[in-house]
Coordinates of C-alpha atoms in Angstrom, one line a residue:
X1 CA 63.5 219.7 154.2
X2 CA 62.1 216.3 155.5
X3 CA 63.5 214.5 152.5
X4 CA 67.1 215.8 153.0
X5 CA 66.7 215.1 156.8
X6 CA 65.9 211.4 156.0
X7 CA 68.9 211.2 153.5
X8 CA 71.2 212.6 156.1
X9 CA 69.8 210.3 158.9
X10 CA 70.0 207.1 156.9
X11 CA 73.8 207.0 156.3
X12 CA 75.0 206.4 159.8
X13 CA 72.5 203.5 160.3
X14 CA 74.0 201.2 157.4
X15 CA 76.2 199.4 159.9
X16 CA 73.2 198.0 161.8
X17 CA 72.1 195.8 159.0
X18 CA 75.8 194.9 158.2
X19 CA 76.4 193.7 162.0
X20 CA 73.5 191.1 161.7
X21 CA 72.4 188.5 159.3
X22 CA 70.0 190.8 157.2
X23 CA 67.5 189.3 155.1
X24 CA 66.8 190.4 151.5
X25 CA 64.3 193.5 151.3
X26 CA 61.1 192.6 153.0
X27 CA 57.9 192.2 150.8
X28 CA 54.9 194.4 151.7
X29 CA 52.4 192.9 153.9
X30 CA 48.9 193.5 152.1
X31 CA 45.6 192.0 152.6
X32 CA 44.2 189.2 150.5
X33 CA 40.9 187.5 151.0
X34 CA 40.7 188.6 154.7
X35 CA 44.2 187.8 155.6
X36 CA 47.5 189.4 156.0
X37 CA 49.8 188.3 153.0
X38 CA 53.5 188.7 152.4
X39 CA 54.1 189.6 148.9
X40 CA 57.7 188.6 149.6
X41 CA 57.4 185.1 150.5
X42 CA 53.9 184.6 148.6
X43 CA 52.4 183.2 151.9
X44 CA 49.7 184.1 154.6
X45 CA 51.2 186.4 157.3
X46 CA 50.1 185.6 160.8
X47 CA 51.2 188.5 163.2
X48 CA 52.7 187.0 166.3
X49 CA 54.6 189.1 168.6
X50 CA 54.8 191.6 171.4
X51 CA 54.0 195.2 172.5
X52 CA 57.1 197.3 173.4
X53 CA 56.9 200.7 175.1
X54 CA 58.6 202.9 177.7
X55 CA 57.0 205.6 179.9
X56 CA 59.3 208.4 181.2
X57 CA 59.5 212.2 181.7
X58 CA 58.9 213.9 178.4
X59 CA 59.4 217.5 179.8
X60 CA 59.2 218.8 183.6
X61 CA 56.2 217.4 185.2
X62 CA 54.9 215.4 182.1
X63 CA 55.4 211.6 181.7
X64 CA 54.4 209.9 178.5
X65 CA 55.1 207.3 175.8
X66 CA 58.9 207.8 175.3
X67 CA 59.9 204.7 173.2
X68 CA 61.8 207.0 170.6
X69 CA 62.5 210.0 172.8
X70 CA 66.2 210.9 172.7
X71 CA 66.3 210.8 176.6
X72 CA 64.9 207.3 176.6
X73 CA 65.8 205.4 173.4
X74 CA 68.1 202.4 174.3
X75 CA 69.7 201.1 170.9
X76 CA 71.4 198.2 172.7
X77 CA 68.1 196.9 174.2
X78 CA 66.3 197.3 170.9
X79 CA 68.9 195.4 169.0
X80 CA 68.9 192.5 171.7
X81 CA 64.8 192.5 171.5
X82 CA 64.8 192.2 167.7
X83 CA 67.3 189.3 167.8
X84 CA 65.5 187.5 170.6
X85 CA 62.1 187.8 169.0
X86 CA 63.2 186.4 165.8
X87 CA 65.0 183.7 167.4
X88 CA 61.9 182.8 169.4
X89 CA 59.8 182.7 166.3
X90 CA 58.0 186.0 166.6
X91 CA 57.5 188.6 163.8
X92 CA 55.7 191.6 164.9
X93 CA 56.3 194.4 167.4
X94 CA 53.7 197.0 168.1
X95 CA 55.0 200.4 169.8
X96 CA 53.9 203.9 170.5
X97 CA 54.8 207.1 169.1
X98 CA 55.0 210.4 171.2
X99 CA 52.4 213.2 170.6
X100 CA 54.7 215.7 172.7
X101 CA 56.7 218.5 171.4
X102 CA 60.1 219.6 172.9
X103 CA 63.6 217.9 173.0
X104 CA 61.7 214.5 173.9
X105 CA 58.8 214.8 171.5
X106 CA 58.0 214.0 168.1
X107 CA 58.3 217.6 167.0
X108 CA 60.8 220.1 168.4
X109 CA 58.4 222.8 168.9
X110 CA 54.5 223.2 168.6
X111 CA 55.1 225.3 165.5
X112 CA 56.9 222.7 163.6
X113 CA 55.5 220.6 160.7
X114 CA 58.5 218.2 160.5
X115 CA 59.7 215.6 162.9
X116 CA 62.4 216.2 165.3
X117 CA 65.7 215.1 163.9
X118 CA 66.9 213.4 167.0
X119 CA 63.5 211.6 167.3
X120 CA 63.5 210.4 163.8
X121 CA 66.9 208.9 164.1
X122 CA 65.6 206.6 166.6
X123 CA 62.6 205.7 164.8
X124 CA 64.8 204.8 161.9
X125 CA 67.1 202.8 164.0
X126 CA 64.4 200.9 165.4
X127 CA 63.2 200.1 161.7
X128 CA 66.7 199.1 160.6
X129 CA 66.9 196.8 163.7
X130 CA 63.7 195.2 162.9
X131 CA 64.4 194.7 159.2
X132 CA 67.7 193.0 159.9
X133 CA 65.7 190.3 161.7
X134 CA 62.5 190.1 159.5
X135 CA 60.4 191.7 162.1
X136 CA 57.4 194.0 161.1
X137 CA 56.4 197.0 163.2
X138 CA 52.9 198.6 164.0
X139 CA 53.0 202.1 165.0
X140 CA 50.2 203.7 167.3
X141 CA 49.6 206.6 169.1
X142 CA 48.1 207.7 172.5
X143 CA 44.7 209.5 172.7
X144 CA 46.1 213.2 172.5
X145 CA 46.8 214.7 169.2
X146 CA 50.4 215.5 168.0
X147 CA 51.4 218.9 169.4
X148 CA 52.0 220.4 166.0
X149 CA 49.9 223.5 164.9
X150 CA 51.4 223.0 161.5
X151 CA 49.9 219.7 161.2
X152 CA 46.6 220.7 162.7
X153 CA 46.3 223.5 160.2
X154 CA 47.4 221.8 157.0
X155 CA 44.0 220.8 155.1
X156 CA 43.2 217.4 153.9
X157 CA 41.5 216.8 150.6
X158 CA 37.6 216.6 150.6
X159 CA 37.2 217.9 154.1
X160 CA 33.6 218.6 153.3
X161 CA 32.9 214.9 153.2
X162 CA 33.7 214.3 156.8
X163 CA 30.9 216.5 158.4
X164 CA 33.2 218.0 160.9
X165 CA 32.1 220.7 163.6
X166 CA 34.8 223.4 163.6
X167 CA 34.2 224.4 167.5
X168 CA 33.9 220.9 168.6
X169 CA 37.5 220.6 169.4
X170 CA 37.1 223.2 172.2
X171 CA 33.5 222.5 173.5
X172 CA 33.8 218.7 173.5
X173 CA 37.0 218.0 175.0
X174 CA 38.6 214.4 173.8
X175 CA 35.2 213.8 172.1
X176 CA 36.0 216.6 169.9
X177 CA 38.9 214.8 168.5
X178 CA 36.7 213.0 166.2
X179 CA 34.1 215.8 165.6
X180 CA 36.4 218.6 164.7
X181 CA 38.9 219.2 161.8
X182 CA 42.1 220.2 163.5
X183 CA 42.7 217.1 165.6
X184 CA 41.8 214.9 162.7
X185 CA 44.3 216.8 160.4
X186 CA 47.0 216.5 163.1
X187 CA 46.6 212.8 163.3
X188 CA 46.5 212.3 159.5
X189 CA 49.2 214.6 158.7
X190 CA 51.5 213.2 161.5
X191 CA 51.4 209.7 159.7
X192 CA 51.2 210.7 156.1
X193 CA 54.0 213.4 156.1
X194 CA 56.8 211.3 157.4
X195 CA 55.5 208.3 155.5
X196 CA 55.9 210.3 152.2
X197 CA 59.5 210.9 153.3
X198 CA 60.1 207.5 154.1
X199 CA 59.0 206.3 150.7
X200 CA 61.3 208.7 148.9
X201 CA 64.3 208.5 151.0
X202 CA 64.3 204.9 152.3
X203 CA 61.8 202.7 150.3
X204 CA 63.4 199.6 151.8
X205 CA 62.0 200.7 155.2
X206 CA 58.5 201.0 154.0
X207 CA 57.7 197.3 154.1
X208 CA 59.0 197.2 157.9
X209 CA 55.7 199.0 158.8
X210 CA 53.1 196.6 159.1
X211 CA 50.5 199.1 159.9
X212 CA 50.0 202.7 160.8
X213 CA 47.4 202.6 163.9
X214 CA 45.5 205.8 164.2
X215 CA 45.0 205.6 167.9
X216 CA 45.4 203.3 170.8
X217 CA 42.1 202.3 172.3
X218 CA 39.7 204.8 170.5
X219 CA 36.9 205.7 172.9
X220 CA 34.4 208.4 173.9
X221 CA 33.6 209.8 177.3
X222 CA 30.1 210.1 178.6
X223 CA 31.1 212.6 181.0
X224 CA 31.9 215.0 178.2
X225 CA 29.7 216.8 175.8
X226 CA 27.8 216.2 173.5
X227 CA 27.0 213.0 175.6
X228 CA 27.0 214.6 179.1
X229 CA 23.8 216.6 178.8
X230 CA 22.0 214.0 176.6
X231 CA 20.3 216.7 174.4
X232 CA 17.6 215.5 172.4
X233 CA 18.9 216.6 169.0
X234 CA 22.6 216.9 167.9
X235 CA 23.4 217.3 164.2
X236 CA 26.5 215.7 162.5
X237 CA 27.3 214.9 159.0
X238 CA 23.8 216.0 157.7
X239 CA 22.0 213.6 160.2
X240 CA 20.3 214.6 163.4
X241 CA 20.8 212.2 166.4
X242 CA 18.6 211.8 169.4
X243 CA 21.1 211.8 172.3
X244 CA 18.3 211.2 174.8
X245 CA 18.2 207.7 173.6
X246 CA 21.2 205.0 174.1
X247 CA 20.4 204.0 170.4
X248 CA 21.0 207.7 169.2
X249 CA 23.9 208.3 171.2
X250 CA 25.5 205.1 169.9
X251 CA 24.6 206.0 166.3
X252 CA 26.5 209.3 166.7
X253 CA 29.4 207.6 168.1
X254 CA 29.3 205.2 165.0
X255 CA 29.0 208.0 162.6
X256 CA 31.9 210.1 163.9
X257 CA 34.1 207.0 164.3
X258 CA 33.6 206.2 160.5
X259 CA 34.0 209.8 159.6
X260 CA 37.4 210.1 161.5
X261 CA 38.7 206.9 160.4
X262 CA 37.9 207.6 156.7
X263 CA 39.6 211.2 156.9
X264 CA 42.7 209.7 158.3
X265 CA 42.9 206.7 156.2
X266 CA 42.1 208.7 152.9
X267 CA 45.1 211.0 153.7
X268 CA 47.4 208.2 154.4
X269 CA 46.4 206.1 151.4
X270 CA 46.7 208.9 149.2
X271 CA 50.4 209.0 150.0
X272 CA 50.7 205.2 149.9
X273 CA 47.9 203.2 148.7
X274 CA 49.3 199.9 149.9
X275 CA 49.7 201.1 153.5
X276 CA 47.7 199.4 156.0
X277 CA 45.7 201.6 158.4
X278 CA 44.1 200.4 161.5
X279 CA 42.6 201.5 164.9
X280 CA 42.2 199.6 168.1
X281 CA 39.7 199.2 170.9
X282 CA 39.3 197.6 174.3
X283 CA 36.1 195.7 174.8
X284 CA 32.8 197.1 176.2
X285 CA 33.1 194.3 178.9
X286 CA 36.6 195.6 179.9
X287 CA 35.0 198.8 181.2
X288 CA 31.9 197.1 182.8
X289 CA 29.4 197.5 180.1
X290 CA 27.4 194.8 178.1
X291 CA 27.9 196.2 174.6
X292 CA 27.0 199.0 172.3
X293 CA 24.0 201.1 173.2
X294 CA 23.4 199.8 176.8
X295 CA 24.7 202.6 178.9
X296 CA 21.3 203.1 180.7
X297 CA 21.5 199.6 182.0
X298 CA 25.2 199.3 182.6
X299 CA 26.4 199.2 186.2
X300 CA 29.8 200.9 186.0
X301 CA 31.6 204.1 187.3
X302 CA 34.0 203.9 184.1
X303 CA 32.9 206.9 181.9
X304 CA 34.6 205.4 178.7
X305 CA 32.8 203.9 175.8
X306 CA 35.0 202.2 173.1
X307 CA 34.5 203.0 169.4
X308 CA 32.1 200.4 168.1
X309 CA 34.4 197.5 166.2
X310 CA 31.6 197.2 163.5
X311 CA 31.7 200.7 162.8
X312 CA 35.3 200.9 162.2
X313 CA 35.3 197.8 160.2
X314 CA 32.7 199.6 157.9
X315 CA 35.1 202.5 157.6
X316 CA 38.0 202.8 155.0
X317 CA 40.3 201.1 157.7
X318 CA 42.2 198.1 156.4
X319 CA 41.5 196.0 159.7
X320 CA 40.4 196.4 163.2
X321 CA 42.7 195.7 166.4
X322 CA 40.9 194.6 169.6
X323 CA 42.4 194.2 172.8
X324 CA 41.4 191.4 175.4
X325 CA 43.1 190.2 178.3
X326 CA 43.0 186.9 180.3
X327 CA 40.7 187.2 183.2
X328 CA 39.1 185.1 185.9
X329 CA 37.3 185.0 189.3
X330 CA 35.8 182.5 191.8
X331 CA 32.8 182.4 189.7
X332 CA 33.9 182.8 186.2
X333 CA 36.5 180.8 184.2
X334 CA 39.1 182.0 181.7
X335 CA 36.6 180.8 178.8
X336 CA 33.6 182.4 180.4
X337 CA 35.4 185.8 180.9
X338 CA 36.5 185.8 177.3
X339 CA 33.0 185.0 176.2
X340 CA 31.7 188.2 177.8
X341 CA 34.6 190.3 176.2
X342 CA 33.6 188.8 172.9
X343 CA 30.0 189.0 173.2
X344 CA 30.3 192.8 174.1
X345 CA 32.1 193.5 170.7
X346 CA 29.5 191.6 168.8
X347 CA 32.0 189.1 167.8
X348 CA 29.8 186.7 165.7
X349 CA 28.4 189.6 163.8
X350 CA 31.8 191.4 163.5
X351 CA 33.5 188.1 162.4
X352 CA 30.7 187.8 159.6
X353 CA 31.3 191.3 158.6
X354 CA 35.0 191.0 158.4
X355 CA 34.6 187.9 156.0
X356 CA 32.1 189.7 153.9
X357 CA 34.4 192.9 153.7
X358 CA 37.6 190.8 153.5
X359 CA 39.2 192.6 156.6
X360 CA 41.3 190.9 159.3
X361 CA 40.7 191.2 162.9
X362 CA 44.0 191.4 165.0
X363 CA 44.1 190.8 168.7
X364 CA 46.7 193.6 169.1
X365 CA 46.9 193.3 173.1
X366 CA 46.6 190.2 175.2
X367 CA 48.1 188.7 178.3
X368 CA 47.5 188.1 181.9
X369 CA 47.8 190.3 184.8
X370 CA 49.6 189.2 188.2
X371 CA 46.3 189.9 190.1
X372 CA 44.8 186.8 188.6
X373 CA 47.9 184.6 189.6
X374 CA 48.5 185.8 193.2
X375 CA 46.8 183.5 195.9
X376 CA 47.0 183.8 199.6
X377 CA 48.4 183.8 202.2
X378 CA 51.3 185.2 200.2
X379 CA 49.8 188.0 198.2
X380 CA 53.1 189.5 197.1
X381 CA 54.5 186.5 195.3
X382 CA 53.9 186.2 191.7
X383 CA 53.5 182.4 190.9
X384 CA 54.7 182.6 187.1
X385 CA 53.9 178.9 186.6
X386 CA 50.4 179.7 187.4
X387 CA 50.4 182.6 185.0
X388 CA 52.0 180.5 182.1
X389 CA 49.1 178.0 182.7
X390 CA 46.4 180.8 182.6
X391 CA 47.7 182.3 179.5
X392 CA 47.9 178.9 177.7
X393 CA 44.3 178.2 178.7
X394 CA 43.5 181.8 177.5
X395 CA 45.2 181.2 174.0
X396 CA 43.5 177.8 173.8
X397 CA 39.9 179.6 174.5
X398 CA 41.0 182.0 171.7
X399 CA 41.6 179.4 168.9
X400 CA 37.9 179.0 167.7
X401 CA 37.7 182.5 167.0
X402 CA 38.6 184.7 163.8
X403 CA 41.9 186.5 164.9
X404 CA 44.5 186.7 162.2
X405 CA 47.2 187.3 164.6
X406 CA 48.1 187.9 168.4
X407 CA 50.3 190.4 170.1
X408 CA 51.3 189.9 173.9
X409 CA 51.4 192.7 176.4
X410 CA 54.3 193.0 176.8
X411 CA 57.9 192.4 176.0
X412 CA 59.3 194.7 178.7
X413 CA 62.0 197.5 178.7
X414 CA 65.0 198.5 180.4
X415 CA 62.8 199.8 183.0
X416 CA 60.6 196.6 183.7
X417 CA 60.9 195.0 187.2
X418 CA 59.9 191.4 188.4
X419 CA 56.9 193.1 190.4
X420 CA 55.1 194.7 187.4
X421 CA 51.4 193.9 187.1
X422 CA 51.9 192.4 183.6
X423 CA 55.2 190.2 183.5
X424 CA 57.7 191.3 180.9
X425 CA 58.5 188.6 178.5
X426 CA 62.3 189.6 178.5
X427 CA 62.5 189.0 182.3
X428 CA 60.1 185.7 182.2
X429 CA 60.6 184.0 178.8
X430 CA 58.7 181.1 179.8
X431 CA 55.5 183.2 179.0
X432 CA 56.5 182.4 175.2
X433 CA 55.5 178.7 175.7
X434 CA 51.8 179.8 176.1
X435 CA 51.8 182.5 173.4
X436 CA 53.4 180.4 170.5
X437 CA 50.8 178.1 169.0
X438 CA 53.4 175.1 168.5
X439 CA 54.4 175.1 172.1

């Protein structure tokens, strides 16, 4: 059914490529010697681009990521964005899929195991528009699992390998997403099923996808079990963890991160061995923490703990995506703030392990917020010249580190305004001067 659906949807989209100067079929982006490599050009590929997203009502009383939702998708804006990005020397867009069901969701009903035709039509348009301008796409998800019982109940191969706890999805809330089978199946099948259809029905679009990102900013919550009560013994994957100690709780997070990443990556690679699979995290410093396993010492009210990048790197993911934003204060420079972010994710050790394993590290979100630009007495005005200089300083401070590519937050959308906390690139194109390494 999905294969027939793709064939029916692709025919009306052919004029998109004809209306622009479409390049030859793109080569696959693969990883060689720890770098992204374009098999079409025979050259190293450095992802340089933007994040694109829309937030809108998905159904009554519920907002969410609506990039491809039939009620929100804007073909004209997408076409112009791809054209502008290519003209300005960018090559990558990272964007968000919806986990919802319903008229604006990725599935029409919670019982469906097939993508919604109307939703899928917009995804294909986005791919075609990107392909026409040589742009690659990274697709990611919010924390929540796709609302499809069919995907959640469809077993994966070798499930006994992953050590899942069947009841964890109910007992441990969002922490259970990496401890139990149904959420992991839902995530893996929501990627592998459409990917299989894409390979069969539109193979020329497969290279447009730079990577399938399992989740945006993978994290655990200390105010949910099994970490809330800090019991002294917790069994997972044939091991027992002492959750009364920070080191034991961190070890459990590492083990479940690896197990979950392996389960999803294995399912996706079974469909397409060349597909690149990743996951992203914010830094420990971003939520007021020193680093992995320091929770008893941390002075923060934020209960989130990011997945440890070293653990994700050790999994069967192809690369890791880290999110870091420019920050400063009266007592801390841009470079000092960046150092604390990098130290909190064990960057020196992480870079060495990435080289050993031959895996890139992507900076998938970066940018500067208006709160770091405003100055008194006029606290309402956003001085964008200051913002450009801060962002340029941030990128200069980044240059010694081992990032294979950088994506800016954000391009903006039809909903963007001049007062957004993160200035939209399409409204303030001067920020491109700080993002591009040759400017």
